[in-house]
C-alpha cells in the first residue's frame, strides 16, 4: 500500500524479489536507526508473515571490503542484534568479470 523509495539498483532488485514472496507482509526501505546510530539508515526491513523481522543491507561488491563500509555494516548488525533481530544479512551485487 505504500511506496518504497530505493536509491540503488541492488536495493531496487531485492525489493522486487521480496515483493513477490508470499512470506513477506510489509517492506520498509531506508529505515532510520535510533540512538547512537541515528545518522544512519538500514536499506531494507521486511516484516515476515510470522511477525519476524528480516533486515538487509545492500552493498556493491566493489566497496564491500572498504573500512568505512565494514564499519557501517558492523554498526547495523550490532544495532539490530541488540533489538532481537537475528535475521540480518547482506545483499551484494553479482561479480562482473572484466
PDB file of C-alpha atoms in Angstrom:
ATOM      1  CA  UNK A   1       0.000   0.000   0.000  1.00  0.00           C
ATOM      2  CA  UNK A   2       2.944   2.408   0.388  1.00  0.00           C
ATOM      3  CA  UNK A   3       5.769   3.449  -1.895  1.00  0.00           C
ATOM      4  CA  UNK A   4       9.252   2.155  -1.152  1.00  0.00           C
ATOM      5  CA  UNK A   5      11.853   4.656  -2.434  1.00  0.00           C
ATOM      6  CA  UNK A   6      15.086   2.907  -3.362  1.00  0.00           C
ATOM      7  CA  UNK A   7      18.399   4.583  -4.073  1.00  0.00           C
ATOM      8  CA  UNK A   8      20.382   1.977  -5.978  1.00  0.00           C
ATOM      9  CA  UNK A   9      19.830  -0.959  -8.336  1.00  0.00           C
ATOM     10  CA  UNK A  10      20.754  -3.581  -5.721  1.00  0.00           C
ATOM     11  CA  UNK A  11      18.142  -2.322  -3.291  1.00  0.00           C
ATOM     12  CA  UNK A  12      15.538  -1.984  -6.033  1.00  0.00           C
ATOM     13  CA  UNK A  13      16.130  -5.519  -7.329  1.00  0.00           C
ATOM     14  CA  UNK A  14      15.889  -7.026  -3.847  1.00  0.00           C
ATOM     15  CA  UNK A  15      12.679  -5.147  -3.038  1.00  0.00           C
ATOM     16  CA  UNK A  16      11.190  -6.621  -6.224  1.00  0.00           C
ATOM     17  CA  UNK A  17      12.211 -10.108  -5.092  1.00  0.00           C
ATOM     18  CA  UNK A  18      10.687  -9.573  -1.640  1.00  0.00           C
ATOM     19  CA  UNK A  19       7.517  -8.109  -3.122  1.00  0.00           C
ATOM     20  CA  UNK A  20       6.911 -11.392  -4.940  1.00  0.00           C
ATOM     21  CA  UNK A  21       7.331 -13.588  -1.848  1.00  0.00           C
ATOM     22  CA  UNK A  22       4.273 -14.891  -0.008  1.00  0.00           C
ATOM     23  CA  UNK A  23       6.019 -14.853   3.382  1.00  0.00           C
ATOM     24  CA  UNK A  24       6.591 -11.068   3.380  1.00  0.00           C
ATOM     25  CA  UNK A  25       3.840  -8.905   4.900  1.00  0.00           C
ATOM     26  CA  UNK A  26       5.499  -5.481   4.705  1.00  0.00           C
ATOM     27  CA  UNK A  27       8.656  -3.908   3.268  1.00  0.00           C
ATOM     28  CA  UNK A  28      10.258  -0.716   4.549  1.00  0.00           C
ATOM     29  CA  UNK A  29      13.204   0.966   2.839  1.00  0.00           C
ATOM     30  CA  UNK A  30      15.839   3.317   4.233  1.00  0.00           C
ATOM     31  CA  UNK A  31      14.763   2.877   7.840  1.00  0.00           C
ATOM     32  CA  UNK A  32      16.345   5.443  10.158  1.00  0.00           C
ATOM     33  CA  UNK A  33      18.220   3.985  13.111  1.00  0.00           C
ATOM     34  CA  UNK A  34      17.767   5.447  16.582  1.00  0.00           C
ATOM     35  CA  UNK A  35      20.118   6.316  19.419  1.00  0.00           C
ATOM     36  CA  UNK A  36      23.866   6.404  18.769  1.00  0.00           C
ATOM     37  CA  UNK A  37      23.331   5.329  15.159  1.00  0.00           C
ATOM     38  CA  UNK A  38      20.694   7.970  14.417  1.00  0.00           C
ATOM     39  CA  UNK A  39      22.624   9.356  11.452  1.00  0.00           C
ATOM     40  CA  UNK A  40      22.434   6.003   9.641  1.00  0.00           C
ATOM     41  CA  UNK A  41      19.720   4.081   7.830  1.00  0.00           C
ATOM     42  CA  UNK A  42      19.138   0.430   7.101  1.00  0.00           C
ATOM     43  CA  UNK A  43      18.392  -0.376   3.479  1.00  0.00           C
ATOM     44  CA  UNK A  44      15.546  -2.879   3.939  1.00  0.00           C
ATOM     45  CA  UNK A  45      13.445  -4.011   6.888  1.00  0.00           C
ATOM     46  CA  UNK A  46      10.833  -6.601   5.969  1.00  0.00           C
ATOM     47  CA  UNK A  47       8.129  -7.885   8.278  1.00  0.00           C
ATOM     48  CA  UNK A  48       7.511 -11.543   7.577  1.00  0.00           C
ATOM     49  CA  UNK A  49       4.050 -13.092   7.870  1.00  0.00           C
ATOM     50  CA  UNK A  50       5.165 -14.866  11.070  1.00  0.00           C
ATOM     51  CA  UNK A  51       5.981 -11.454  12.617  1.00  0.00           C
ATOM     52  CA  UNK A  52       9.754 -11.877  12.418  1.00  0.00           C
ATOM     53  CA  UNK A  53      11.837  -9.001  11.054  1.00  0.00           C
ATOM     54  CA  UNK A  54      14.278  -9.576   8.222  1.00  0.00           C
ATOM     55  CA  UNK A  55      16.917  -6.860   7.836  1.00  0.00           C
ATOM     56  CA  UNK A  56      19.121  -6.486   4.771  1.00  0.00           C
ATOM     57  CA  UNK A  57      21.872  -4.075   3.868  1.00  0.00           C
ATOM     58  CA  UNK A  58      22.564  -3.692   0.143  1.00  0.00           C
ATOM     59  CA  UNK A  59      26.146  -3.109  -0.871  1.00  0.00           C
ATOM     60  CA  UNK A  60      28.133  -3.143  -4.067  1.00  0.00           C
ATOM     61  CA  UNK A  61      30.809  -5.827  -4.219  1.00  0.00           C
ATOM     62  CA  UNK A  62      33.390  -3.223  -5.283  1.00  0.00           C
ATOM     63  CA  UNK A  63      33.103  -1.362  -1.939  1.00  0.00           C
ATOM     64  CA  UNK A  64      32.399  -4.347   0.304  1.00  0.00           C
ATOM     65  CA  UNK A  65      35.912  -4.520   1.759  1.00  0.00           C
ATOM     66  CA  UNK A  66      36.376  -0.781   2.344  1.00  0.00           C
ATOM     67  CA  UNK A  67      36.958   0.058   6.019  1.00  0.00           C
ATOM     68  CA  UNK A  68      34.101   2.587   6.165  1.00  0.00           C
ATOM     69  CA  UNK A  69      31.688   0.086   4.592  1.00  0.00           C
ATOM     70  CA  UNK A  70      32.732  -2.621   7.043  1.00  0.00           C
ATOM     71  CA  UNK A  71      32.265  -0.221   9.970  1.00  0.00           C
ATOM     72  CA  UNK A  72      28.783   0.763   8.747  1.00  0.00           C
ATOM     73  CA  UNK A  73      27.797  -2.900   8.349  1.00  0.00           C
ATOM     74  CA  UNK A  74      29.070  -3.731  11.836  1.00  0.00           C
ATOM     75  CA  UNK A  75      27.072  -0.840  13.321  1.00  0.00           C
ATOM     76  CA  UNK A  76      23.934  -2.019  11.528  1.00  0.00           C
ATOM     77  CA  UNK A  77      24.355  -5.633  12.553  1.00  0.00           C
ATOM     78  CA  UNK A  78      25.010  -4.711  16.186  1.00  0.00           C
ATOM     79  CA  UNK A  79      22.056  -2.305  16.218  1.00  0.00           C
ATOM     80  CA  UNK A  80      19.594  -4.939  15.003  1.00  0.00           C
ATOM     81  CA  UNK A  81      21.026  -7.807  17.059  1.00  0.00           C
ATOM     82  CA  UNK A  82      20.610  -5.700  20.212  1.00  0.00           C
ATOM     83  CA  UNK A  83      16.947  -5.329  19.262  1.00  0.00           C
ATOM     84  CA  UNK A  84      16.500  -9.091  18.988  1.00  0.00           C
ATOM     85  CA  UNK A  85      16.702  -9.356  15.190  1.00  0.00           C
ATOM     86  CA  UNK A  86      18.678 -12.438  14.179  1.00  0.00           C
ATOM     87  CA  UNK A  87      17.659 -12.444  10.514  1.00  0.00           C
ATOM     88  CA  UNK A  88      20.181  -9.820   9.406  1.00  0.00           C
ATOM     89  CA  UNK A  89      22.181 -10.123   6.215  1.00  0.00           C
ATOM     90  CA  UNK A  90      23.729  -8.592   3.119  1.00  0.00           C
ATOM     91  CA  UNK A  91      22.543  -8.285  -0.443  1.00  0.00           C
ATOM     92  CA  UNK A  92      25.560  -7.979  -2.728  1.00  0.00           C
ATOM     93  CA  UNK A  93      25.565  -7.470  -6.469  1.00  0.00           C
ATOM     94  CA  UNK A  94      26.982 -10.126  -8.762  1.00  0.00           C
ATOM     95  CA  UNK A  95      30.649 -10.204  -9.630  1.00  0.00           C
ATOM     96  CA  UNK A  96      31.298  -8.988 -13.136  1.00  0.00           C
ATOM     97  CA  UNK A  97      34.355 -10.389 -14.825  1.00  0.00           C
ATOM     98  CA  UNK A  98      36.232  -7.867 -16.914  1.00  0.00           C
TER      99      UNK A  98
END
